[in-house]
XYZ file of C-alpha atoms in Angstrom:
771
model
C -29.039 10.161 36.236
C -32.179 8.671 36.611
C -33.394 5.280 34.942
C -35.497 7.085 32.271
C -32.782 9.425 31.135
C -30.201 6.265 31.310
C -32.787 4.437 29.434
C -32.793 7.386 26.866
C -29.079 7.644 26.845
C -28.608 3.875 25.952
C -31.129 4.509 22.658
C -29.145 7.353 21.794
C -25.806 5.583 22.065
C -27.269 2.659 20.173
C -28.685 5.176 17.510
C -25.388 6.953 17.026
C -23.603 3.175 16.387
C -26.183 2.627 13.862
C -25.616 5.769 12.232
C -21.774 5.312 12.395
C -21.714 1.958 10.987
C -24.096 2.995 8.189
C -22.278 6.004 7.142
C -19.215 4.023 6.574
C -20.863 1.455 4.725
C -21.997 3.793 2.112
C -20.552 4.724 -1.395
C -18.380 7.946 -0.767
C -19.711 11.382 -2.612
C -19.181 11.427 -6.280
C -16.491 13.979 -7.012
C -17.286 16.392 -10.021
C -14.953 16.773 -13.198
C -12.919 19.690 -11.347
C -11.364 17.655 -8.885
C -7.838 17.819 -8.738
C -6.080 16.132 -11.611
C -4.622 13.085 -9.205
C -7.898 11.649 -7.984
C -10.593 9.721 -9.154
C -13.639 11.887 -10.319
C -16.624 10.140 -10.841
C -17.512 13.222 -13.371
C -14.569 12.869 -15.507
C -15.425 9.002 -15.653
C -19.309 9.831 -16.432
C -17.994 11.484 -19.752
C -16.921 8.407 -21.276
C -20.118 6.622 -20.193
C -21.813 9.073 -22.235
C -20.261 7.178 -25.279
C -19.986 3.542 -23.840
C -23.435 2.870 -22.318
C -25.605 4.984 -24.911
C -27.099 1.953 -26.325
C -26.934 -1.702 -25.815
C -23.765 -3.047 -27.505
C -23.931 -6.868 -27.340
C -21.064 -8.831 -29.131
C -21.112 -8.807 -32.575
C -23.573 -5.627 -33.032
C -22.262 -2.170 -34.643
C -22.659 -0.632 -31.435
C -20.262 -2.937 -29.728
C -17.652 -2.051 -32.571
C -18.081 1.571 -31.911
C -17.647 1.225 -28.268
C -14.459 -0.358 -28.762
C -13.251 2.245 -31.548
C -14.430 4.711 -28.542
C -11.900 2.969 -26.251
C -8.957 2.864 -28.543
C -9.679 6.593 -28.860
C -9.337 7.339 -25.327
C -6.585 5.203 -24.565
C -4.484 7.040 -27.451
C -5.729 10.379 -25.990
C -4.509 9.260 -22.415
C -0.954 8.789 -23.847
C -1.020 5.003 -24.219
C -0.586 2.849 -27.275
C -3.536 0.270 -26.973
C -3.579 -3.433 -28.590
C -6.611 -5.306 -29.513
C -6.488 -9.024 -29.315
C -8.681 -10.527 -31.882
C -9.292 -14.214 -31.659
C -11.956 -17.042 -31.744
C -12.618 -18.698 -27.912
C -14.836 -21.030 -26.365
C -15.388 -21.571 -22.629
C -15.878 -25.551 -22.123
C -15.848 -25.043 -18.411
C -18.873 -22.868 -17.857
C -21.057 -24.076 -15.120
C -22.605 -27.182 -15.252
C -22.162 -27.974 -18.815
C -25.565 -27.198 -19.999
C -24.183 -24.739 -22.844
C -20.522 -24.444 -24.571
C -20.392 -20.671 -25.289
C -18.019 -19.110 -27.592
C -17.415 -16.030 -29.646
C -15.093 -13.803 -31.701
C -13.586 -11.605 -29.089
C -11.906 -8.274 -29.466
C -10.157 -7.618 -26.063
C -8.899 -4.011 -25.871
C -5.253 -3.875 -23.665
C -3.505 -0.994 -22.507
C -0.224 -1.475 -21.001
C 1.597 0.938 -18.368
C 5.095 -0.287 -17.987
C 6.828 -0.015 -14.364
C 10.129 0.709 -13.427
C 11.191 -2.571 -12.862
C 8.734 -4.424 -14.900
C 8.332 -8.152 -14.993
C 5.520 -8.541 -12.808
C 1.871 -6.797 -13.613
C -1.421 -5.855 -11.761
C -4.174 -6.355 -14.285
C -7.398 -4.460 -13.621
C -9.977 -6.181 -15.411
C -13.732 -5.021 -16.733
C -15.658 -6.218 -19.666
C -17.042 -3.865 -22.261
C -19.683 -6.024 -24.242
C -22.904 -5.557 -22.734
C -26.294 -7.649 -22.999
C -28.609 -7.389 -25.846
C -31.284 -5.652 -23.519
C -29.319 -3.107 -22.034
C -26.932 -0.120 -22.514
C -24.704 -1.788 -19.760
C -24.174 1.668 -17.839
C -23.515 -0.324 -14.731
C -22.541 -3.729 -15.899
C -20.141 -3.182 -16.780
C -20.039 0.238 -18.059
C -18.938 1.655 -14.705
C -15.877 -0.694 -14.732
C -14.742 0.246 -17.702
C -15.223 4.124 -17.263
C -13.396 3.622 -14.083
C -10.464 1.962 -15.862
C -9.957 5.111 -18.092
C -10.104 7.551 -15.487
C -7.966 5.626 -13.115
C -5.258 5.378 -15.895
C -5.484 8.901 -16.823
C -4.796 9.427 -12.745
C -1.989 7.151 -12.662
C -0.444 8.991 -15.392
C -0.296 12.382 -13.828
C 2.270 10.695 -11.362
C 5.591 9.003 -11.647
C 5.840 5.661 -12.969
C 5.305 2.863 -10.309
C 7.640 0.350 -9.779
C 4.983 -2.916 -11.558
C 3.398 -2.737 -14.523
C -0.209 -2.031 -14.425
C -2.133 -3.666 -17.281
C -5.906 -2.796 -18.342
C -7.612 -5.421 -19.741
C -11.178 -4.262 -21.083
C -12.436 -8.013 -21.927
C -14.907 -8.956 -24.670
C -17.781 -11.078 -24.332
C -18.227 -11.607 -20.857
C -21.951 -11.505 -20.996
C -21.796 -14.673 -23.438
C -19.866 -17.036 -20.996
C -16.578 -15.212 -19.996
C -15.225 -15.891 -23.465
C -13.027 -12.868 -23.548
C -11.271 -13.434 -20.761
C -10.694 -17.136 -21.232
C -9.170 -15.993 -24.858
C -6.800 -13.414 -22.718
C -5.618 -15.932 -20.007
C -4.877 -19.040 -22.174
C -3.701 -17.088 -25.256
C -2.224 -13.724 -24.730
C 1.676 -13.846 -23.535
C 0.878 -10.823 -20.986
C -1.266 -13.105 -19.092
C 1.743 -14.927 -17.923
C 3.243 -11.927 -16.510
C -0.068 -10.879 -14.162
C 0.569 -11.584 -10.335
C -2.655 -10.323 -9.203
C -6.122 -9.542 -10.811
C -8.500 -6.967 -10.076
C -11.866 -7.439 -11.552
C -15.069 -4.882 -11.367
C -18.584 -6.187 -11.808
C -22.064 -4.814 -10.973
C -25.413 -6.400 -10.500
C -27.321 -3.322 -9.998
C -27.154 0.406 -10.461
C -26.309 1.778 -6.951
C -24.499 0.697 -3.529
C -21.105 0.457 -2.368
C -18.507 -1.151 -4.115
C -18.094 -4.686 -1.952
C -15.287 -7.110 -2.288
C -17.013 -10.424 -2.539
C -14.638 -12.643 -3.656
C -11.092 -13.517 -3.608
C -8.268 -16.397 -4.195
C -7.553 -19.245 -2.259
C -4.908 -18.503 0.572
C -5.843 -14.645 0.409
C -4.556 -13.597 3.761
C -1.506 -11.605 1.847
C -3.989 -9.998 -0.242
C -6.320 -9.058 2.299
C -3.323 -7.213 3.982
C -2.791 -5.519 0.945
C -6.249 -4.351 0.578
C -6.306 -3.200 4.322
C -3.304 -1.298 3.918
C -3.964 0.358 0.404
C -6.935 2.795 2.071
C -9.256 1.343 -0.575
C -12.736 2.663 0.912
C -14.242 -1.054 0.287
C -16.952 -3.232 2.009
C -15.223 -6.459 2.299
C -16.204 -9.301 4.133
C -15.189 -13.111 4.673
C -19.295 -13.848 5.022
C -19.193 -12.485 1.062
C -16.595 -15.000 -0.013
C -17.787 -17.906 1.903
C -21.497 -17.129 0.382
C -20.442 -16.578 -2.891
C -18.334 -19.880 -2.941
C -21.682 -21.767 -2.707
C -23.516 -19.743 -5.549
C -23.088 -20.950 -9.154
C -22.296 -17.440 -10.403
C -19.310 -16.650 -12.341
C -17.365 -13.506 -13.130
C -14.135 -13.060 -15.317
C -12.265 -13.226 -12.236
C -13.242 -17.137 -12.552
C -11.082 -17.599 -15.394
C -8.110 -16.127 -13.636
C -8.678 -18.128 -11.035
C -8.723 -21.397 -12.651
C -5.809 -20.422 -14.164
C -3.790 -20.196 -10.739
C -3.730 -16.298 -10.835
C -4.853 -14.536 -7.441
C -7.099 -11.646 -7.560
C -9.990 -9.787 -6.075
C -13.435 -9.270 -7.029
C -15.426 -5.868 -6.625
C -18.945 -5.350 -7.584
C -22.116 -3.221 -6.398
C -25.501 -4.863 -5.893
C -28.162 -2.921 -5.262
C -30.946 -1.920 -7.971
C -31.502 -5.425 -9.163
C -34.580 -4.314 -10.911
C -32.201 -2.478 -13.658
C -29.776 -4.899 -14.159
C -29.544 -6.400 -17.491
C -32.735 -4.244 -18.579
C -33.002 -1.222 -20.785
C -33.136 0.918 -17.491
C -29.306 0.190 -16.773
C -28.464 3.703 -18.456
C -26.482 6.584 -17.256
C -29.535 8.296 -15.920
C -30.103 5.539 -13.254
C -26.507 4.816 -12.612
C -25.470 6.139 -9.014
C -22.547 8.544 -9.606
C -21.389 7.593 -5.951
C -21.386 3.845 -6.921
C -18.992 4.975 -9.774
C -16.949 7.141 -7.493
C -16.441 4.046 -5.264
C -15.496 1.815 -7.743
C -12.798 4.338 -9.065
C -11.495 5.127 -5.564
C -10.718 1.639 -4.800
C -9.392 0.845 -8.207
C -7.048 3.697 -7.902
C -6.143 3.149 -4.620
C -5.232 -0.487 -5.128
C -3.322 0.329 -8.518
C -1.030 2.644 -6.776
C -0.377 0.756 -3.546
C 0.058 -2.898 -5.740
C 1.968 -1.123 -8.238
C 4.728 -0.039 -5.725
C 4.758 -3.499 -3.814
C 7.116 -6.639 -4.398
C 3.709 -8.513 -4.932
C 5.488 -11.548 -3.121
C 2.819 -13.128 -0.696
C 4.370 -12.547 3.025
C 1.527 -14.563 4.497
C 0.054 -17.668 4.107
C -3.167 -19.351 4.554
C -6.804 -17.472 4.524
C -8.120 -14.617 6.439
C -11.286 -14.003 8.435
C -11.886 -10.269 7.667
C -14.605 -7.482 8.097
C -15.164 -3.738 8.275
C -15.490 -1.802 11.859
C -16.496 1.696 10.383
C -13.591 2.647 8.094
C -10.938 -0.137 9.119
C -10.541 -3.724 7.583
C -10.101 -5.725 10.362
C -8.411 -9.130 9.334
C -6.388 -12.067 11.275
C -5.447 -15.350 10.212
C -8.628 -17.973 9.575
C -6.640 -20.251 12.056
C -7.850 -18.172 14.711
C -11.871 -19.123 14.199
C -11.538 -22.024 16.229
C -9.612 -20.672 19.078
C -11.744 -17.385 19.220
C -14.896 -19.481 19.181
C -13.528 -21.261 22.417
C -12.917 -17.948 23.967
C -16.389 -16.942 23.121
C -17.448 -20.262 24.863
C -15.375 -19.862 27.803
C -16.727 -16.263 28.588
C -20.224 -16.965 27.564
C -19.979 -20.104 29.925
C -18.609 -18.174 32.709
C -21.264 -15.311 32.800
C -23.754 -17.912 32.553
C -22.203 -19.772 35.684
C -21.518 -16.612 37.604
C -25.409 -15.652 37.020
C -26.310 -18.769 38.460
C -24.129 -19.238 41.158
C -25.696 -15.657 42.319
C -29.286 -16.605 42.070
C -29.791 -13.648 39.137
C -30.253 -16.510 36.617
C -32.340 -19.862 36.710
C -31.222 -23.069 35.111
C -34.825 -23.687 33.499
C -35.302 -19.673 32.756
C -32.022 -19.625 30.693
C -33.598 -22.699 29.066
C -36.790 -21.159 28.439
C -34.598 -18.106 27.099
C -32.980 -20.134 24.348
C -36.266 -21.385 23.500
C -37.517 -18.066 23.362
C -34.969 -17.218 20.798
C -35.851 -20.251 18.359
C -39.515 -19.532 18.721
C -38.909 -16.064 17.947
C -36.986 -16.713 14.908
C -39.210 -19.441 13.697
C -42.444 -16.718 14.215
C -40.775 -14.110 12.646
C -39.875 -16.293 9.627
C -43.835 -17.340 9.627
C -45.116 -13.820 10.009
C -42.821 -12.158 7.574
C -43.429 -14.833 4.752
C -46.868 -14.254 5.166
C -46.769 -10.693 5.194
C -44.825 -10.370 1.750
C -47.509 -12.981 0.430
C -50.307 -10.805 1.423
C -48.221 -7.947 -0.056
C -48.024 -9.589 -3.655
C -51.484 -10.661 -3.251
C -52.868 -6.704 -2.957
C -50.234 -5.745 -5.409
C -50.222 -8.448 -8.247
C -47.615 -6.909 -10.229
C -45.116 -8.088 -8.136
C -45.740 -11.604 -8.879
C -45.175 -10.743 -12.871
C -41.427 -9.310 -12.239
C -39.052 -12.149 -13.252
C -36.287 -10.560 -11.233
C -38.824 -11.213 -8.289
C -37.536 -8.229 -6.747
C -39.425 -4.857 -6.642
C -39.020 -1.400 -7.941
C -39.765 0.095 -4.305
C -37.558 -2.440 -2.662
C -35.996 -0.031 -0.315
C -39.290 0.850 0.782
C -40.363 -3.024 1.358
C -37.052 -4.026 2.707
C -37.458 -1.043 5.777
C -40.891 -2.248 6.493
C -40.366 -5.644 6.267
C -37.208 -5.106 8.853
C -39.471 -2.993 10.719
C -42.084 -5.959 10.961
C -39.421 -8.280 11.961
C -38.396 -6.024 14.777
C -42.139 -5.748 15.895
C -42.256 -9.718 15.647
C -39.260 -10.008 17.882
C -40.527 -7.568 20.342
C -44.094 -9.122 20.679
C -42.483 -12.547 21.300
C -40.094 -11.380 23.804
C -42.727 -9.454 25.450
C -44.764 -12.790 25.802
C -41.862 -14.792 26.931
C -40.817 -11.950 29.880
C -44.200 -13.128 31.442
C -42.277 -16.397 32.283
C -38.351 -15.522 32.006
C -36.153 -12.526 33.445
C -34.647 -10.135 31.195
C -31.433 -11.508 31.806
C -32.193 -15.026 30.981
C -33.772 -14.099 27.540
C -30.054 -12.432 27.059
C -28.273 -15.721 28.307
C -30.291 -18.091 26.330
C -29.656 -15.946 23.275
C -26.183 -15.953 24.128
C -26.081 -19.578 24.051
C -27.593 -19.902 20.829
C -24.746 -17.262 19.519
C -21.906 -19.366 20.914
C -23.129 -22.500 19.493
C -23.632 -20.981 15.878
C -19.892 -18.983 16.553
C -18.299 -22.808 17.250
C -20.239 -24.368 14.304
C -19.099 -21.899 11.608
C -15.800 -21.802 13.131
C -15.328 -25.277 11.723
C -17.497 -25.454 9.076
C -17.251 -21.919 7.664
C -14.980 -19.834 9.366
C -15.255 -16.667 7.437
C -18.861 -16.213 8.975
C -17.759 -17.144 12.630
C -16.648 -13.347 13.381
C -20.568 -12.594 13.216
C -21.053 -14.552 16.078
C -17.794 -14.508 18.003
C -17.467 -10.835 18.910
C -21.046 -10.028 19.681
C -20.955 -12.986 22.284
C -17.722 -11.919 23.849
C -18.843 -8.604 24.404
C -22.457 -9.651 25.526
C -20.885 -11.929 28.139
C -19.044 -9.213 29.388
C -21.977 -6.853 29.588
C -23.860 -9.684 31.563
C -21.082 -10.192 33.809
C -21.251 -6.458 34.705
C -25.251 -6.804 35.238
C -24.598 -9.659 37.716
C -23.229 -6.804 40.055
C -27.093 -5.670 40.629
C -29.691 -8.216 41.331
C -33.709 -7.877 40.154
C -34.668 -6.406 36.995
C -34.327 -2.444 37.734
C -30.859 -1.414 36.858
C -28.630 1.525 37.596
C -27.889 3.906 34.919
C -24.361 3.000 34.543
C -25.408 -0.755 34.258
C -27.537 0.250 31.530
C -24.919 2.144 29.624
C -22.506 -0.656 30.212
C -25.605 -3.339 28.512
C -25.895 -1.053 25.588
C -22.063 -0.562 25.121
C -21.993 -4.056 25.031
C -23.979 -4.434 21.903
C -22.069 -1.976 19.978
C -19.414 -4.547 18.625
C -22.750 -6.547 17.303
C -23.991 -3.294 16.014
C -20.857 -2.474 13.920
C -20.389 -5.851 12.508
C -23.995 -6.033 11.645
C -25.658 -2.943 10.882
C -23.742 -2.673 7.422
C -24.651 -6.499 6.459
C -27.809 -6.520 7.352
C -28.932 -4.380 4.163
C -27.231 -5.989 2.115
C -28.679 -9.514 2.924
C -31.934 -8.387 1.667
C -30.279 -6.736 -1.620
C -28.190 -9.871 -2.188
C -30.990 -12.654 -1.842
C -33.846 -10.376 -3.237
C -37.223 -10.072 -1.675
C -38.203 -13.814 -2.997
C -35.617 -14.964 -0.285
C -36.953 -12.348 2.527
C -38.036 -15.522 4.722
C -34.391 -16.669 4.575
C -33.133 -13.345 5.486
C -35.359 -13.101 8.497
C -34.093 -16.224 9.650
C -30.685 -14.303 9.786
C -31.979 -11.249 11.228
C -34.211 -12.064 13.660
C -31.717 -13.597 16.015
C -29.505 -10.926 15.858
C -32.471 -8.578 16.866
C -33.549 -10.813 19.564
C -29.968 -10.832 21.243
C -29.991 -6.819 20.567
C -33.271 -6.071 22.462
C -32.219 -8.595 25.016
C -28.908 -6.658 25.799
C -30.096 -3.252 25.435
C -33.819 -2.894 26.611
C -34.466 -2.769 30.495
C -37.129 -1.610 32.844
C -39.114 0.452 32.807
C -39.172 -0.003 29.001
C -42.004 -2.612 28.069
C -41.307 -4.236 24.814
C -45.392 -4.977 24.304
C -46.453 -1.724 24.687
C -43.572 0.473 23.173
C -41.004 -1.173 20.576
C -43.611 -3.604 19.278
C -46.304 -1.630 18.335
C -44.483 1.364 17.403
C -42.389 -0.896 14.830
C -45.704 -2.481 14.029
C -47.292 0.988 12.755
C -43.813 2.152 11.047
C -44.293 -1.415 9.294
C -47.795 -0.602 7.925
C -46.828 2.834 6.818
C -43.843 1.360 4.893
C -45.219 -1.452 3.348
C -48.726 0.393 2.482
C -46.598 3.282 0.765
C -44.668 0.501 -1.036
C -47.940 -0.810 -2.508
C -49.086 2.331 -3.835
C -45.951 3.607 -5.462
C -45.200 0.026 -6.968
C -47.312 0.744 -10.102
C -45.889 0.293 -13.646
C -45.146 3.161 -16.032
C -42.584 4.828 -17.985
C -39.834 5.095 -15.158
C -40.808 1.903 -13.330
C -42.037 -0.460 -16.786
C -42.892 -4.155 -16.245
C -41.014 -6.535 -18.046
C -42.760 -8.105 -20.762
C -41.453 -11.447 -22.705
C -42.090 -11.962 -26.623
C -40.286 -14.124 -29.315
C -40.823 -15.098 -32.863
C -39.640 -18.803 -33.363
C -39.816 -20.349 -37.162
C -38.614 -23.723 -37.672
C -38.306 -24.233 -41.466
C -37.703 -28.026 -41.365
C -41.293 -28.560 -39.588
C -42.726 -25.337 -41.570
C -44.130 -24.389 -38.232
C -44.125 -20.780 -36.726
C -44.844 -19.770 -32.902
C -45.295 -17.190 -30.555
C -43.454 -17.813 -27.234
C -43.839 -15.626 -24.057
C -42.066 -16.699 -20.391
C -44.333 -14.392 -18.286
C -46.071 -15.984 -15.480
C -49.114 -13.756 -16.368
C -48.819 -12.118 -19.819
C -49.748 -8.704 -19.856
C -52.394 -7.016 -22.630
C -49.698 -6.685 -25.204
C -48.377 -9.827 -25.085
C -51.927 -11.434 -24.563
C -53.310 -9.836 -27.916
C -50.122 -11.073 -29.898
C -50.362 -14.642 -28.557
C -54.234 -14.697 -29.467
C -56.598 -17.005 -27.976
C -54.729 -20.337 -28.633
C -52.021 -20.007 -26.571
C -51.115 -23.260 -24.370
C -48.387 -23.284 -22.056
C -45.880 -26.225 -22.207
C -41.977 -26.771 -22.620
C -40.195 -25.713 -25.596
C -36.867 -27.252 -25.273
C -36.174 -27.972 -28.814
C -35.928 -24.100 -29.165
C -35.530 -23.033 -25.806
C -33.050 -25.343 -24.212
C -31.674 -23.566 -21.633
C -34.994 -22.479 -20.487
C -36.065 -25.480 -18.498
C -39.610 -24.487 -17.433
C -43.192 -23.771 -19.427
C -43.660 -21.012 -21.629
C -46.788 -19.589 -23.271
C -47.203 -20.862 -26.909
C -49.274 -19.647 -29.893
C -49.302 -20.578 -33.654
C -47.882 -17.593 -35.476
C -47.878 -16.763 -39.375
C -44.874 -17.810 -41.350
C -42.316 -15.512 -42.626
C -39.958 -16.069 -45.270
C -36.829 -16.044 -43.366
C -33.452 -18.555 -44.069
C -32.234 -20.756 -41.386
C -28.365 -21.136 -41.003
C -26.720 -22.923 -43.706
C -25.245 -26.081 -42.597
C -22.358 -27.109 -45.413
C -20.367 -30.666 -45.044
C -16.801 -29.528 -45.655
C -15.274 -32.721 -44.973
C -15.855 -36.433 -44.055
C -13.638 -38.637 -43.359
C -13.456 -42.250 -41.312
C -10.293 -43.550 -39.927
C -9.663 -46.624 -37.584
C -13.549 -46.698 -36.765
C -13.631 -43.165 -36.148
C -15.442 -40.801 -38.376
C -14.502 -36.973 -38.362
C -17.215 -34.961 -39.622
C -16.489 -31.413 -40.593
C -19.369 -28.750 -40.824
C -19.615 -25.093 -41.849
C -22.327 -23.199 -40.164
C -23.306 -19.682 -41.593
C -26.178 -17.311 -40.519
C -27.715 -16.117 -43.636
C -29.366 -13.507 -41.582
C -26.040 -12.078 -40.130
C -27.684 -12.899 -36.680
C -25.258 -12.207 -33.747
C -25.589 -15.718 -32.141
C -25.724 -18.903 -33.751
C -27.245 -21.814 -31.396
C -26.401 -25.360 -32.160
C -27.780 -28.558 -30.591
C -26.441 -32.121 -31.394
C -29.116 -35.061 -31.414
C -29.980 -36.481 -27.732
C -27.744 -39.699 -27.512
C -24.803 -38.695 -29.880
C -22.176 -40.924 -29.419
C -19.512 -38.065 -29.182
C -15.686 -38.919 -29.419
C -14.493 -35.439 -30.202
C -15.350 -32.003 -30.372
C -13.853 -29.021 -32.161
C -15.657 -25.376 -32.343
C -13.843 -22.677 -34.758
C -10.483 -24.827 -34.490
C -10.859 -25.205 -30.510
C -10.633 -28.840 -29.452
C -12.269 -29.892 -26.348
C -10.268 -31.683 -23.898
C -11.232 -35.227 -23.303
C -12.919 -34.662 -20.136
C -15.496 -31.893 -21.625
C -15.995 -34.212 -24.366
C -16.998 -36.744 -21.830
C -18.879 -34.330 -19.946
C -21.033 -33.133 -22.914
C -21.589 -36.760 -24.050
C -22.884 -38.143 -20.725
C -25.306 -35.197 -20.359
C -29.000 -36.495 -20.439
C -30.059 -33.606 -22.410
C -28.012 -32.342 -25.562
C -25.370 -29.497 -24.753
C -26.154 -26.312 -26.470
C -23.447 -24.556 -28.348
C -23.697 -20.609 -28.249
C -21.616 -19.049 -30.636
C -21.481 -15.263 -30.720
C -20.233 -12.708 -33.704
C -19.263 -15.998 -36.052
C -16.861 -15.002 -39.111
C -19.127 -14.216 -42.354
C -17.780 -17.215 -43.708
C -19.403 -19.284 -41.075
C -18.593 -21.228 -38.031
C -16.341 -24.680 -38.689
C -17.686 -27.230 -36.520
C -15.618 -31.003 -36.227
C -17.549 -33.782 -34.545
C -15.894 -37.117 -33.981
C -18.289 -40.202 -33.499
C -17.906 -44.092 -34.364
C -17.856 -45.083 -37.736
C -21.083 -45.275 -39.560
C -23.158 -42.831 -37.122
C -25.374 -40.365 -39.034
C -25.171 -36.818 -36.873
C -28.159 -35.109 -36.315
C -27.447 -31.146 -35.785
C -30.298 -28.446 -35.279
C -28.963 -25.035 -36.190
C -30.622 -21.935 -35.218
C -29.635 -18.282 -35.192
C -31.110 -15.450 -33.092
C -31.687 -11.619 -33.482
C -32.356 -9.790 -30.082
C -35.391 -7.853 -31.557
C -38.712 -8.607 -33.292
C -38.197 -6.273 -36.640
C -38.296 -9.508 -38.682
C -41.477 -10.901 -36.830
C -44.818 -10.518 -38.273
C -46.591 -7.403 -38.212
C -42.823 -6.327 -36.405
C -44.855 -6.206 -33.005
C -41.797 -4.836 -31.269
C -42.583 -1.155 -32.606
C -46.171 -1.333 -30.880
C -44.754 -1.901 -27.493
C -46.298 -0.139 -24.793
C -44.488 2.616 -23.180
C -44.953 1.082 -19.478
C -43.269 -2.041 -20.687
C -39.538 -3.283 -21.817
C -38.607 -6.351 -22.714
C -37.137 -8.977 -20.158
C -34.043 -8.543 -18.860
C -31.556 -10.846 -20.559
C -31.082 -14.318 -18.578
C -34.422 -13.570 -16.648
C -36.321 -15.273 -19.399
C -37.383 -15.205 -23.154
C -36.328 -11.646 -24.486
C -37.465 -9.792 -27.401
C -35.772 -12.137 -30.072
C -36.369 -13.607 -33.436
C -35.009 -17.359 -33.717
C -34.959 -19.253 -37.009
C -34.443 -22.923 -36.633
C -33.826 -25.889 -39.006
C -32.622 -29.603 -38.279
C -30.800 -32.017 -40.446
C -28.443 -35.451 -40.513
C -25.126 -35.429 -41.921
């Protein structure tokens, strides 16, 4: 085999490994409704979504009630007797304490009893949506998958353990339904494992991104179940550092172990009106369901007693979930150090490597990474400058995300190849590879000690890369035999299998806004890959760099051309009407960075930019504000129910009622209130929570959804003689009551800002009083 044919064979080997890794990183193909009864079918689950995700169904809405009634009918038709847990609940432990969420919740439960009983596997998804979205993905996919999984389970014999299907309510309002179930329902004590299903997009594979502490036994079960899931301890390490929460957080806080699953691609549709049935990828629904059914059957037959202790490091290699104890991380990192050190020592002794050249190779990796970050940052800034609409997107992503991601990845490859071509004038190819392996060895050692779940990404490429270098020392010089070229390409396969499935998820999870951060991770991998696999006569500066640069130009150019606002890819635009009945003032508000023509016309020429913390206490940034006509709308009524003082403590009981029947009440005690106790809807805060509320610099916001018609009861305890200042607001998430009903004139190429990404279509009426 001549050198050119060998180089081509090496490229083919790398390409086939790429394809293999991507194939098993994708969601399985959706099965039609005609699939065998015992398997999961996205086609059958989709039929449920036609009812569940027809329209937005936030807590307290008529559509929300209709979805609940559909769930009850579907469960009865499946042959089980459902239960509705109706109660009030609050969640004082959410996030940083800026808000105290609460709601009247209606959790729906379905209980498949096992042969032995006593222990249960809980499958959880929430059936409420945000006000701006039909919720086909978030979390209609999880709910529909539960209904189809229940049906499939009933085609077989009863399992050993109970399977409890928990359709939680009020997740979007602050995990309130899950907390009500975990703390108030007797069945919660029976649960041995929780499987929670979520979505932060409309497509992509179902990722297992969070587990409970001491997860080794759960990971062993996940691997044995045969569930087609992408799982990585990297996800767990990363998610642990984020402020995000799902319903699983509630169960973990109560000490119940569990696994969290979700698909995350398609962020532009998340919480928006585009999270509908038409945009949900059926393959993602199929993936959710196959994972759910496989784990239900596997765990349903298991004693559910932990057989292993400690935490695990785990990752996919094709269709196999590899896992081992996290205590192995340091020994494996030391093995990588030994392998790297031995390979470099042999190369230095044989004269194939030069010490200064190896140090330059290490410097080349650092310079290549820094240069790549700088170029990608500048490139994305230029793309946004050319296509100004990208800067208007509150999600800080793009509709043409796949094109932009592919283009930026190709540009990163071009920059890495270009930098390596420059350094090859001073160093040998083997020295580039050796320098890169040193950096990766250091990263493997550091992560083994501080973030063991990430360490495998560095350790195994180093071990196999060192073996490849050891083989390379058999031949002096830059021209290698065909066999050595193939060995070097083969030594890159483990790194490819580990990294290729993850790289797209890096871009998707962090969004294009943080593309420079992603590049800082991806560039060193590409640098090691090129140093391992590219040998003479291939010239990086004449082949890989220009071809990748041309591809990047085409992909980014097509992305810019196609990134246009229309009815299929609308621009999110923000508009709210605020009426303060106490001050007699009204405002138009918009959180858009650059208001579009429609919003600008409503705002008029008197708009200013400032904070509006009085009415938007959870939005810590400036918004566009303009005066608005007054409307005869009523603020919430606040009535004193009881007022008594004992032992130097005043207990004031207030009843707050929305006279507009608005779905959300927003209550703010005055800054500096010397709070000694607080009870919301009969739920008294623990002393630690009261202290946290009292010591915040800005007032904590109570947000209660679907308050009873007779009103929400609030009990405030303060030192005797203290006056209590309370601002009471209620919110409706539309503009039908605003002057001129501007929502009716919204252009077809715009949509309300997705919930939690800014101020969405809403009408807020507020008043303040002292009691």
